[in-house]
Each structure stands twice: as C-alpha cells, then as structure tokens.
N, CA and C of each residue as an Amber inpcrd file, in Angstrom:
protein
   594
 110.0580000 133.8810000  68.9070000 111.2840000 133.8140000  69.6730000
 111.0050000 133.6650000  71.1610000 109.8970000 133.0170000  71.4880000
 109.6010000 132.7800000  72.8980000 110.5570000 131.7300000  73.4620000
 111.1430000 132.0260000  74.6100000 111.9140000 131.0280000  75.3420000
 110.9580000 130.3750000  76.3300000 111.0100000 129.0580000  76.4130000
 110.0920000 128.3280000  77.2860000 110.4460000 128.5510000  78.7570000
 109.4600000 128.3220000  79.5950000 109.6370000 128.4470000  81.0420000
 110.5310000 127.3280000  81.5740000 111.2800000 127.6040000  82.6430000
 112.0610000 126.5920000  83.3290000 113.3910000 126.2620000  82.6810000
 113.8660000 127.0870000  81.7460000 115.1170000 126.8040000  81.0350000
 116.2350000 127.7330000  81.4890000 115.9360000 129.0120000  81.6360000
 116.9700000 130.0060000  81.9060000 117.3700000 130.0290000  83.3750000
 118.6120000 130.4490000  83.6110000 119.1200000 130.5660000  84.9840000
 118.5010000 131.7860000  85.6610000 118.5740000 131.8070000  86.9860000
 118.0390000 132.9240000  87.7500000 118.7060000 134.2390000  87.4090000
 120.0160000 134.1960000  87.1510000 120.7490000 135.4200000  86.8100000
 120.2610000 136.0020000  85.5010000 120.0960000 135.1560000  84.4880000
 119.6310000 135.6240000  83.1800000 118.2110000 136.1690000  83.2950000
 117.3600000 135.4870000  84.0650000 115.9960000 135.9700000  84.2760000
 116.0000000 137.3420000  84.9450000 116.8590000 137.5180000  85.9480000
 116.9250000 138.7930000  86.6740000 117.3940000 139.9220000  85.7630000
 118.4160000 139.6490000  84.9560000 118.9280000 140.6730000  84.0370000
 117.8580000 141.0320000  83.0080000 117.1470000 140.0140000  82.5060000
 116.0790000 140.2610000  81.5510000 114.9800000 141.1340000  82.1300000
 114.5790000 140.8280000  83.3690000 113.5480000 141.6400000  84.0110000
 114.0310000 143.0590000  84.2780000 115.3030000 143.2100000  84.6600000
 115.8460000 144.5540000  84.9170000 115.8190000 145.3960000  83.6350000
 116.2590000 144.8140000  82.5230000 116.2460000 145.5400000  81.2580000
 114.8390000 145.8710000  80.7990000 113.9340000 144.9170000  80.9700000
 112.5490000 145.1370000  80.5540000 111.8720000 146.1980000  81.4160000
 112.0720000 146.1360000  82.7210000 111.4580000 147.1310000  83.6110000
 111.9750000 148.5380000  83.3060000 113.2680000 148.6430000  83.0250000
 113.8300000 149.9480000  82.6660000 113.2200000 150.4480000  81.3570000
 113.1130000 149.5520000  80.3730000 112.5320000 149.9380000  79.0840000
 111.0740000 150.3390000  79.2020000 110.3040000 149.5810000  79.9910000
 108.8910000 149.9040000  80.1820000 108.7440000 151.2480000  80.9000000
 109.5910000 151.4830000  81.8940000 109.5320000 152.7450000  82.6410000
 109.7530000 153.9430000  81.7230000 110.8020000 153.8740000  80.9050000
 111.0720000 154.9710000  79.9700000 109.9720000 155.0440000  78.9190000
 109.5440000 153.8770000  78.4260000 108.5150000 153.8470000  77.3920000
 107.2080000 154.4650000  77.8480000 106.7980000 154.1860000  79.0870000
 105.5500000 154.7670000  79.6080000 105.6720000 156.2770000  79.7730000
 106.8510000 156.7360000  80.1860000 107.0500000 158.1820000  80.3250000
 106.9840000 158.8870000  78.9760000 107.4320000 158.1980000  77.9140000
 107.4600000 158.8080000  76.5800000 106.1770000 158.5670000  75.7810000
 105.2410000 157.8070000  76.3450000 103.9820000 157.5410000  75.6470000
 102.9460000 158.5620000  76.0930000 102.7130000 159.5970000  75.2700000
 101.6890000 160.5750000  75.6150000 100.3270000 160.0890000  75.1080000
  99.2980000 160.8090000  75.4360000  97.9360000 160.3600000  75.1230000
  97.6950000 160.2150000  73.6250000  98.3980000 160.9860000  72.8270000
  98.1930000 160.8950000  71.3780000  98.7550000 159.6040000  70.7880000
  99.6160000 158.9050000  71.5500000 100.2290000 157.6700000  71.0420000
  99.5850000 156.4020000  71.5980000  98.5980000 156.5450000  72.4710000
  98.0290000 155.3580000  73.1170000  97.3320000 154.4550000  72.1080000
  96.5200000 155.0270000  71.2220000  95.8110000 154.2160000  70.2240000
  96.8080000 153.5500000  69.2800000  97.8050000 154.2800000  68.8640000
  98.8470000 153.7470000  67.9810000  99.5880000 152.6000000  68.6640000
  99.9110000 152.7820000  69.9370000 100.6130000 151.7400000  70.6930000
  99.7510000 150.4930000  70.8320000  98.4700000 150.6850000  71.1500000
  97.5590000 149.5450000  71.2890000  97.3790000 148.8110000  69.9580000
  97.2760000 149.5480000  68.8740000  97.1090000 148.9400000  67.5550000
  98.3050000 148.0700000  67.1870000  99.5050000 148.5850000  67.4100000
 100.7040000 147.8220000  67.0530000 100.9530000 146.6790000  68.0360000
 100.5630000 146.8430000  69.2740000 100.6370000 145.7370000  70.2260000
  99.7210000 144.6020000  69.7790000  98.5330000 144.9400000  69.2960000
  97.5970000 143.9350000  68.7860000  98.1530000 143.2470000  67.5450000
  98.7900000 144.0220000  66.6550000  99.3810000 143.4380000  65.4460000
 100.4860000 142.4540000  65.8160000 101.3110000 142.8220000  66.7980000
 102.3660000 141.9230000  67.2680000 101.7590000 140.6550000  67.8720000
 100.7240000 140.8250000  68.6850000 100.0470000 139.6880000  69.3210000
  99.5590000 138.7000000  68.2680000  98.9030000 139.1970000  67.2300000
  98.3540000 138.3170000  66.1930000  99.4470000 137.6990000  65.3340000
 100.4460000 138.5050000  64.9420000 101.5000000 138.0060000  64.0500000
 102.3180000 136.9060000  64.7000000 102.5050000 136.9840000  66.0160000
 103.3730000 136.0160000  66.6910000 102.6140000 134.8390000  67.2950000
 101.3270000 134.7040000  66.9730000 100.5640000 133.5630000  67.4950000
 100.9550000 132.2430000  66.8310000 101.3790000 132.3080000  65.5690000
 101.7510000 131.0840000  64.8540000 103.2210000 130.7910000  65.1510000
 103.4670000 129.8440000  66.0410000 104.8160000 129.5190000  66.4990000
 105.3120000 128.2290000  65.8610000 106.5800000 128.2160000  65.4680000
 107.2470000 127.0020000  65.0040000 108.3330000 126.6810000  66.0200000
 108.2460000 125.5360000  66.6710000 109.1870000 125.1680000  67.7240000
 110.5800000 124.9130000  67.1530000 111.5940000 125.4570000  67.8400000
 113.0040000 125.1850000  67.5270000 113.7000000 124.9220000  68.8500000
 113.7840000 123.6610000  69.2370000 114.4260000 123.3040000  70.5040000
 113.7630000 123.9970000  71.6760000 114.5410000 124.7320000  72.5160000
 113.9740000 125.3880000  73.6900000 113.3230000 126.7380000  73.3720000
 113.2240000 127.0830000  72.0910000 112.6420000 128.3610000  71.7000000
 111.6630000 128.1230000  70.5600000 111.3000000 129.1870000  69.8600000
 110.3960000 129.0820000  68.7230000 110.6300000 130.2610000  67.8020000
 110.0990000 130.1710000  66.5800000 110.2030000 131.2770000  65.6320000
 108.8140000 131.6240000  65.1270000 108.6320000 132.8700000  64.7530000
 107.3390000 133.3450000  64.2700000 107.5190000 134.7500000  63.7070000
 106.5580000 135.2070000  62.9230000 106.5500000 136.6030000  62.5080000
 106.4030000 137.4710000  63.7530000 107.0130000 138.6440000  63.7270000
 106.9410000 139.4830000  64.9160000 106.5770000 140.9400000  64.6180000
 106.9870000 141.4520000  63.4650000 106.7590000 142.8640000  63.1080000
 107.4500000 143.8200000  64.0770000 108.5530000 143.3700000  64.6990000
 109.1920000 144.2250000  65.6960000 109.8480000 145.4610000  65.0760000
 110.3120000 145.3830000  63.8380000 110.9120000 146.5700000  63.2250000
 109.8710000 147.6510000  62.9410000 108.7170000 147.3210000  62.3070000
 107.7090000 148.3760000  62.1360000 107.2300000 148.9520000  63.4690000
 107.0940000 148.0790000  64.4700000 106.6940000 148.5600000  65.7990000
 107.7300000 149.5430000  66.3230000 109.0050000 149.1840000  66.2060000
 110.0650000 150.0690000  66.6780000 110.1240000 151.3760000  65.9170000
 110.0130000 151.3100000  64.5830000 110.1110000 152.5250000  63.7680000
 108.9600000 153.4830000  64.0400000 107.8040000 152.9500000  64.3980000
 106.6380000 153.8040000  64.6800000 106.6110000 154.2520000  66.1380000
 106.9040000 153.3430000  67.0710000 106.7020000 153.6370000  68.4910000
 107.9410000 154.0860000  69.2470000 109.1320000 153.7010000  68.8070000
 110.3370000 154.0450000  69.5530000 110.3340000 153.3830000  70.9240000
 110.5280000 154.1730000  71.9740000 110.5840000 153.6350000  73.3320000
 109.2740000 152.9830000  73.7620000 108.1740000 153.3930000  73.1650000
 106.8740000 152.8080000  73.5230000 106.7650000 151.3510000  73.0860000
 107.7530000 150.8570000  72.3370000 107.7800000 149.4450000  71.9450000
 107.8220000 148.5340000  73.1670000 108.5100000 148.9650000  74.2180000
 108.6260000 148.1130000  75.4130000 107.2680000 147.8170000  76.0420000
 106.4580000 148.8330000  76.3890000 105.1460000 148.4890000  76.9550000
 104.2230000 147.7790000  75.9660000 104.3410000 148.1000000  74.6740000
 103.4820000 147.4550000  73.6650000 103.7880000 145.9660000  73.5600000
 105.0700000 145.6260000  73.4630000 105.4700000 144.2270000  73.3120000
 105.2500000 143.4640000  74.6210000 105.5240000 144.1100000  75.7540000
 105.2990000 143.4610000  77.0450000 103.8310000 143.0670000  77.2080000
 102.9270000 143.9800000  76.8650000 101.4910000 143.6990000  77.0010000
 101.0740000 142.5140000  76.1410000 101.5390000 142.4950000  74.8960000
 101.1790000 141.3890000  74.0000000 101.7300000 140.0570000  74.4940000
 102.9860000 140.0530000  74.9590000 103.5850000 138.8120000  75.4540000
 102.9350000 138.3470000  76.7520000 102.5420000 139.2940000  77.5990000
 101.8540000 138.9360000  78.8390000 100.5250000 138.2390000  78.5210000
  99.7680000 138.7900000  77.5780000  98.4960000 138.1740000  77.1940000
  98.7080000 136.7980000  76.5670000  99.7590000 136.6610000  75.7540000
 100.0440000 135.3470000  75.1520000 100.4120000 134.3290000  76.2280000
 101.1860000 134.7640000  77.2200000 101.5690000 133.8450000  78.3060000
 100.3500000 133.4210000  79.1190000  99.4480000 134.3590000  79.3720000
  98.2750000 134.0540000  80.1890000  97.2160000 133.2570000  79.4290000
  97.0150000 133.6030000  78.1570000  95.9290000 132.9870000  77.3900000
  96.3340000 131.7010000  76.6720000  97.5870000 131.6540000  76.1830000
  97.9970000 130.5300000  75.3450000  99.2170000 129.7860000  75.8870000
  99.7380000 130.2170000  77.0270000 100.9090000 129.5740000  77.6470000
 102.1330000 129.6050000  76.7310000 102.2830000 130.6870000  75.9310000
 103.5070000 130.8870000  75.1450000 104.5410000 131.5190000  76.0660000
 105.7170000 130.9340000  76.1330000 106.7330000 131.4400000  77.0460000
 106.3250000 131.1370000  78.4780000 106.1400000 132.1570000  79.2670000
 105.7370000 131.9910000  80.6590000 105.9090000 133.2970000  81.3890000
 105.4440000 133.3530000  82.6350000 105.5110000 134.5980000  83.3900000
 106.9140000 134.8840000  83.9230000 107.6430000 133.8590000  84.3700000
 109.0010000 134.0920000  84.8760000 109.9450000 134.5350000  83.7640000
 109.7770000 133.9760000  82.5860000 110.6690000 134.2820000  81.4720000
 110.1680000 135.4650000  80.6480000 109.0680000 136.0770000  81.0770000
 108.4690000 137.1920000  80.3410000 109.4290000 138.3700000  80.1990000
 110.2260000 138.6380000  81.2380000 111.1790000 139.7430000  81.1650000
 112.2040000 139.5400000  80.0650000 112.7650000 138.3390000  79.9850000
 113.7610000 138.0360000  78.9520000 113.1120000 138.0500000  77.5700000
 111.9470000 137.4160000  77.4330000 111.2580000 137.3910000  76.1390000
 110.9220000 138.7970000  75.6590000 110.4770000 139.6450000  76.5770000
 110.1650000 141.0240000  76.1970000 111.4190000 141.7540000  75.7460000
 112.4930000 141.6350000  76.5140000 113.7200000 142.3430000  76.1680000
 114.2670000 141.8720000  74.8270000 114.2040000 140.5590000  74.5660000
 114.7370000 140.0120000  73.3150000 113.9900000 140.5350000  72.0890000
 112.7760000 141.0420000  72.2560000 112.0230000 141.5810000  71.1240000
 111.9260000 143.1010000  71.1600000 111.8030000 143.6770000  72.3390000
 111.6430000 145.1270000  72.4240000 112.9630000 145.8630000  72.2120000
 114.0720000 145.2960000  72.6810000 115.3580000 145.9680000  72.4680000
 115.6970000 146.1020000  70.9850000 115.5350000 145.0400000  70.1470000
 115.7800000 145.2310000  68.7060000 114.8450000 146.2600000  68.0740000
 113.5840000 146.3270000  68.5560000 112.6490000 147.3350000  68.0420000
 113.1700000 148.7390000  68.3480000 113.6150000 148.9450000  69.5880000
 114.1780000 150.2460000  69.9650000 115.4620000 150.5290000  69.1980000
 116.2830000 149.5110000  69.0140000 117.5560000 149.6810000  68.3160000
 117.3570000 150.1920000  66.8960000 116.4150000 149.5880000  66.1430000
 116.2180000 150.0390000  64.7550000 115.6030000 151.4330000  64.7310000
 114.8130000 151.7630000  65.7480000 114.2800000 153.1290000  65.8450000
 115.4220000 154.1330000  66.0060000 116.3440000 153.8370000  66.9160000
 117.4530000 154.7550000  67.1720000 118.4080000 154.8300000  65.9760000
 118.6120000 153.7040000  65.2930000 119.5420000 153.6770000  64.1660000
 118.9400000 154.2250000  62.8760000 117.6800000 153.8840000  62.6030000
 117.1060000 154.1680000  61.2840000 115.8400000 155.0200000  61.3080000
 115.2780000 155.2750000  62.4820000 113.9870000 155.9600000  62.5620000
 113.9390000 157.2760000  61.8210000 114.8760000 158.1520000  62.0910000
 114.8730000 159.4690000  61.4450000 115.0830000 159.3480000  59.9390000
 116.0210000 158.5150000  59.5300000 116.2990000 158.3570000  58.0960000
 115.1000000 157.7810000  57.3610000 114.4340000 156.7960000  57.9610000
 113.2550000 156.1950000  57.3190000 112.1520000 157.2320000  57.1650000
 111.9800000 158.0950000  58.1620000 110.9400000 159.1270000  58.0890000
 111.2700000 160.1890000  57.0470000 112.5520000 160.5780000  56.9500000
 112.9230000 161.7030000  56.0980000 113.1610000 161.2950000  54.6410000
 113.6320000 160.0730000  54.4150000 113.9170000 159.6270000  53.0480000
 112.6370000 159.1660000  52.3610000 112.7160000 159.0750000  51.0510000
 111.5630000 158.6120000  50.2660000 112.0060000 157.5430000  49.2760000
 111.0180000 156.8690000  48.6980000 111.2710000 155.9360000  47.6070000
 112.1520000 154.7610000  47.9780000 113.1080000 154.4820000  47.0960000
 113.9530000 153.2960000  47.2180000 114.8100000 153.3380000  48.4780000
 115.3320000 154.5160000  48.8210000 116.1950000 154.6260000  50.0030000
 115.4070000 154.2760000  51.2660000 114.2050000 154.8100000  51.3820000
 113.3740000 154.5010000  52.5510000 113.0300000 153.0190000  52.5980000
 112.7090000 152.4370000  51.4420000 112.3810000 151.0000000  51.3790000
 113.5870000 150.1570000  51.7790000 114.7750000 150.5320000  51.2920000
 115.9890000 149.7830000  51.6100000 116.3110000 149.8610000  53.1060000
 116.2010000 151.0590000  53.6810000 116.4560000 151.2160000  55.1150000
 115.4350000 150.4400000  55.9450000 114.1950000 150.4150000  55.4800000
 113.1500000 149.6540000  56.1780000 113.4350000 148.1610000  56.1160000
 113.8810000 147.6940000  54.9410000 114.2360000 146.2760000  54.7980000
 115.3680000 145.9070000  55.7550000 116.4050000 146.7260000  55.7840000
 117.5400000 146.4700000  56.6850000 117.0720000 146.4740000  58.1340000
 116.1740000 147.4100000  58.4780000 115.6350000 147.4680000  59.8390000
 114.9350000 146.1700000  60.2060000 114.0770000 145.6810000  59.2990000
 113.3390000 144.4480000  59.5620000 114.2480000 143.2480000  59.7500000
 115.2170000 143.1060000  58.8410000 116.1280000 141.9650000  58.9210000
 117.0230000 142.0540000  60.1530000 117.5380000 143.2520000  60.4240000
 118.4360000 143.4340000  61.5680000 117.7160000 143.1960000  62.8900000
 116.4750000 143.6520000  62.9850000 115.7120000 143.4600000  64.2300000
 115.5180000 141.9810000  64.5250000 115.1600000 141.2010000  63.5030000
 114.9370000 139.7680000  63.7030000 116.2360000 139.0680000  64.1090000
 117.3270000 139.3650000  63.4200000 118.5940000 138.6950000  63.7280000
 119.1320000 139.1160000  65.1050000 118.8970000 140.3750000  65.4830000
 119.3080000 140.8120000  66.8270000 118.4970000 140.0930000  67.8940000
 117.1960000 139.9750000  67.6610000 116.3500000 139.2380000  68.6060000
 116.7750000 137.7930000  68.7430000 117.0630000 137.1420000  67.6070000
 117.5200000 135.7480000  67.6350000 118.8570000 135.6400000  68.3580000
 119.7260000 136.6270000  68.1320000 121.0170000 136.6290000  68.8200000
 120.8650000 136.7780000  70.3230000 119.9250000 137.6040000  70.7550000
 119.6790000 137.7770000  72.1900000 119.0990000 136.5070000  72.8170000
 118.2250000 135.8310000  72.0750000 117.6940000 134.5490000  72.5590000
 118.8350000 133.5440000  72.7070000 119.6790000 133.4610000  71.6670000
 120.8230000 132.5510000  71.7190000 121.7750000 132.8840000  72.8590000
 122.0040000 134.1850000  73.0710000 122.8850000 134.6200000  74.1570000
 122.2870000 134.2530000  75.5190000 120.9850000 134.4370000  75.6710000
 120.3220000 134.0860000  76.9320000 120.4720000 132.5980000  77.2370000
 120.2950000 131.7750000  76.2110000 120.4460000 130.3280000  76.3950000
 121.8960000 129.9670000  76.6800000 122.8240000 130.5730000  75.9250000
 124.2470000 130.2780000  76.1010000 124.7640000 130.6660000  77.4700000
 124.2830000 131.8060000  78.0100000 124.7140000 132.2460000  79.3350000
 124.1400000 131.3670000  80.4390000 123.0250000 130.6920000  80.1440000
 122.4250000 129.7920000  81.1190000 123.1940000 128.4900000  81.2240000
 123.5340000 127.9210000  80.0660000 124.2070000 126.6160000  80.0520000
 124.9590000 126.4770000  78.7360000 126.2420000 126.1380000  78.8280000
 127.0530000 125.9440000  77.6240000 126.5230000 124.8680000  76.7130000
 125.7380000 123.9370000  77.2560000 125.1700000 122.8670000  76.4340000
 124.1290000 123.3770000  75.4420000 123.6630000 124.6130000  75.6410000
 122.6910000 125.2050000  74.7210000 123.3650000 125.8600000  73.5170000
 124.6840000 125.7800000  73.4120000 125.4000000 126.4530000  72.3210000
 124.9260000 125.9610000  70.9640000 124.7630000 124.6460000  70.8070000
 124.3170000 124.0930000  69.5340000 122.8940000 124.5570000  69.2140000
 122.0360000 124.5410000  70.2340000 120.6550000 124.9970000  70.0330000
 120.6240000 126.4750000  69.6700000 121.5060000 127.2650000  70.2690000
 121.5700000 128.6920000  69.9710000 121.9270000 128.9320000  68.5100000
 122.8790000 128.1720000  68.0000000 123.2720000 128.3190000  66.5870000
 122.1200000 127.9540000  65.6650000 121.3990000 126.8900000  66.0080000
 120.2520000 126.4730000  65.1890000 119.1760000 127.5570000  65.1940000
 118.9230000 128.1350000  66.3660000 117.9120000 129.1870000  66.4750000
 118.2870000 130.3800000  65.6060000 119.5430000 130.7950000  65.6780000
 119.9860000 131.9490000  64.8900000 119.9040000 131.6520000  63.3920000
 120.3600000 130.4780000  62.9760000 120.3080000 130.1280000  61.5470000
 118.8700000 129.9980000  61.0480000 117.9790000 129.4820000  61.8870000
 116.5820000 129.3260000  61.4820000 115.8970000 130.6700000  61.2610000
 116.4370000 131.7230000  61.8430000 115.8200000 133.0400000  61.7040000
 116.3110000 133.8100000  60.4770000 117.2910000 133.2870000  59.7520000
 117.7790000 133.9950000  58.5530000 116.6840000 134.1540000  57.5040000
 115.9560000 133.0630000  57.1170000 114.8640000 133.2680000  56.1500000
 113.7800000 134.1920000  56.6870000 113.4870000 134.0820000  57.9900000
 112.4830000 134.9450000  58.5910000 112.9340000 136.4050000  58.5510000
 114.2280000 136.6510000  58.7160000 114.7520000 138.0160000  58.6640000
 114.4900000 138.6410000  57.2990000 114.6800000 137.8550000  56.2360000
 114.4210000 138.3620000  54.8790000 112.9380000 138.6760000  54.7130000
 112.0860000 137.7560000  55.1750000 110.6300000 137.9620000  55.0650000
 110.2040000 139.2010000  55.8530000 110.7060000 139.3270000  57.0750000
 110.3490000 140.4910000  57.8960000 110.8830000 141.7870000  57.2900000
 112.0480000 141.7220000  56.6530000 112.5760000 142.9040000  55.9760000
 111.6560000 143.3630000  54.8580000 111.1680000 142.4050000  54.0730000
 110.2510000 142.7390000  52.9770000 108.9430000 143.2970000  53.5280000
 108.3990000 142.6520000  54.5450000 107.1500000 143.1260000  55.1520000
 107.3270000 144.5330000  55.7240000 108.4550000 144.7650000  56.3890000
 108.7160000 146.0840000  56.9690000 108.7870000 147.1520000  55.8930000
 109.4760000 146.8540000  54.7920000 109.5840000 147.8270000  53.6960000
 108.2100000 148.1760000  53.1420000 107.3790000 147.1660000  52.8930000
 106.0310000 147.4240000  52.3740000 105.1840000 148.2040000  53.3800000
 105.2690000 147.8330000  54.6570000 104.4680000 148.5230000  55.6730000
 104.8560000 149.9920000  55.7960000 106.1560000 150.2670000  55.8310000
 106.6060000 151.6520000  55.9940000 106.2440000 152.4780000  54.7680000
 106.4360000 151.9390000  53.5510000 106.0630000 152.6810000  52.3430000
 104.5660000 152.9390000  52.3130000 103.7730000 151.9480000  52.7490000
 102.3190000 152.1280000  52.7830000 101.9240000 153.1980000  53.8000000
 102.5630000 153.1740000  54.9810000 102.2660000 154.1810000  55.9950000
 102.6570000 155.5750000  55.5260000 103.7710000 155.6960000  54.8090000
 104.2110000 156.9900000  54.3250000 103.1870000 157.5900000  53.3420000
 102.5150000 156.7200000  52.5860000 101.5310000 157.2020000  51.6200000
 100.1650000 157.4470000  52.2470000  99.7100000 156.5060000  53.0750000
  98.3250000 156.5760000  53.5390000  98.1480000 157.1530000  54.9400000
  99.1540000 157.0270000  55.8010000  99.0330000 157.5510000  57.1700000
 100.3850000 158.0490000  57.6590000 100.9120000 159.0980000  57.0180000
 102.2590000 159.5860000  57.3930000 102.3660000 160.0640000  58.8330000
 101.2230000 160.4110000  59.4440000 101.2740000 160.8790000  60.8440000
 101.7130000 159.7650000  61.7900000 101.5730000 158.4920000  61.3800000
 102.0330000 157.3670000  62.2030000 103.5330000 157.4010000  62.4180000
 104.2630000 157.9750000  61.4760000 105.7120000 157.9590000  61.5480000
 106.2790000 159.2500000  62.1470000 105.4060000 160.1320000  62.5950000
 105.8920000 161.4080000  63.1470000 106.3020000 161.2220000  64.5950000
C-alpha cells in the first residue's frame, strides 16, 4: 500500500506526518526494554513481507502482516512500521521520504485499531473464537489501510476517485489472505510463544 512520491498534496502530507509523529511518540514511550526485540522482529517481518509489490495505479498492494503486528505490539506498531518503511524507501525506493508519514499512518493506524478493538479478546479467548477474531482483525486491518490510501488520494485530487476504488477493490482478496495468515499466526503464537501476546 505504498503511495508513490510526488502525488499527494502538501496538506495531506502534513496531516500524515502529524499523525505518524504522534503515533511514534506514544509508541516509543510505551515500548519498554522487554519489547525491543519483539518490536524489531516484527518490523523485520513487515519489511520482508511487503517487499513484493504489485503496482495498482499510483499505489501498490502487498502482504503486510499489519494485524499480527498490531495485536502483538499495540502502540509500538508505529515505530516498528515506520522503521521498516524508512529502510524500504532508502534501500529500494518504495514510496519515498516525503510520503513516508502518510504511508506509515496508513499501515500503523489499522494495526493499532485492531489492537484496541480485538487485542484483549484475542489474548483471552481460545480455539475457534480466537481464530475468528484474528481473521477479522487481519481482514479489517488491510481494508482500513486500503481505505486510508484511497482517502489520501481522494483528498489530494478528485480525479483519483476511480483509482481509489480500484485500490480498495484490489485489496479484498488480500484481506482474506491476510485474515487467514493472521489467524494461523496468532494460534501458533498462543501455543508456542504465549508471552508474545502478553
């Protein structure tokens, strides 16, 4: 869901950076030393999962794992995702430095959202209920991210409305895939490393 450089208006870029800076500030305050390795590990997983990009007009689609990142890290998702996107922009020219704030917010906010909505329930429930909530988290995070990308483009220029609809529709199959991956990841973590979800 990287938005390319040179597309968004200055206002949208500023709002994106403001939201991202606020999220990173809170995320760093809530990241204690016991979570640093966990944050780095999930940032690396996000970096690798989102390297394979499929272009869709002024944006792109790819696996992101933002729901598992959100369910495990909570507010720490902002610095984790920002770091991965910064490295991708510098090393592979995905997105760009000016649009980094918007790209980060479009992925970190859905991660935080599913944490706030489903984090406690996913941790406390077991079996099918936990898997179902994890699936919903994965699908909802992807569709929210796609919606934020579409909104960013739409607020920049009304001519991007058609592209925004295509971007959102293209993410529906990915939402299902990410939901399934999230369910498997959370069930696996609950069995083999439950401390990750504490």
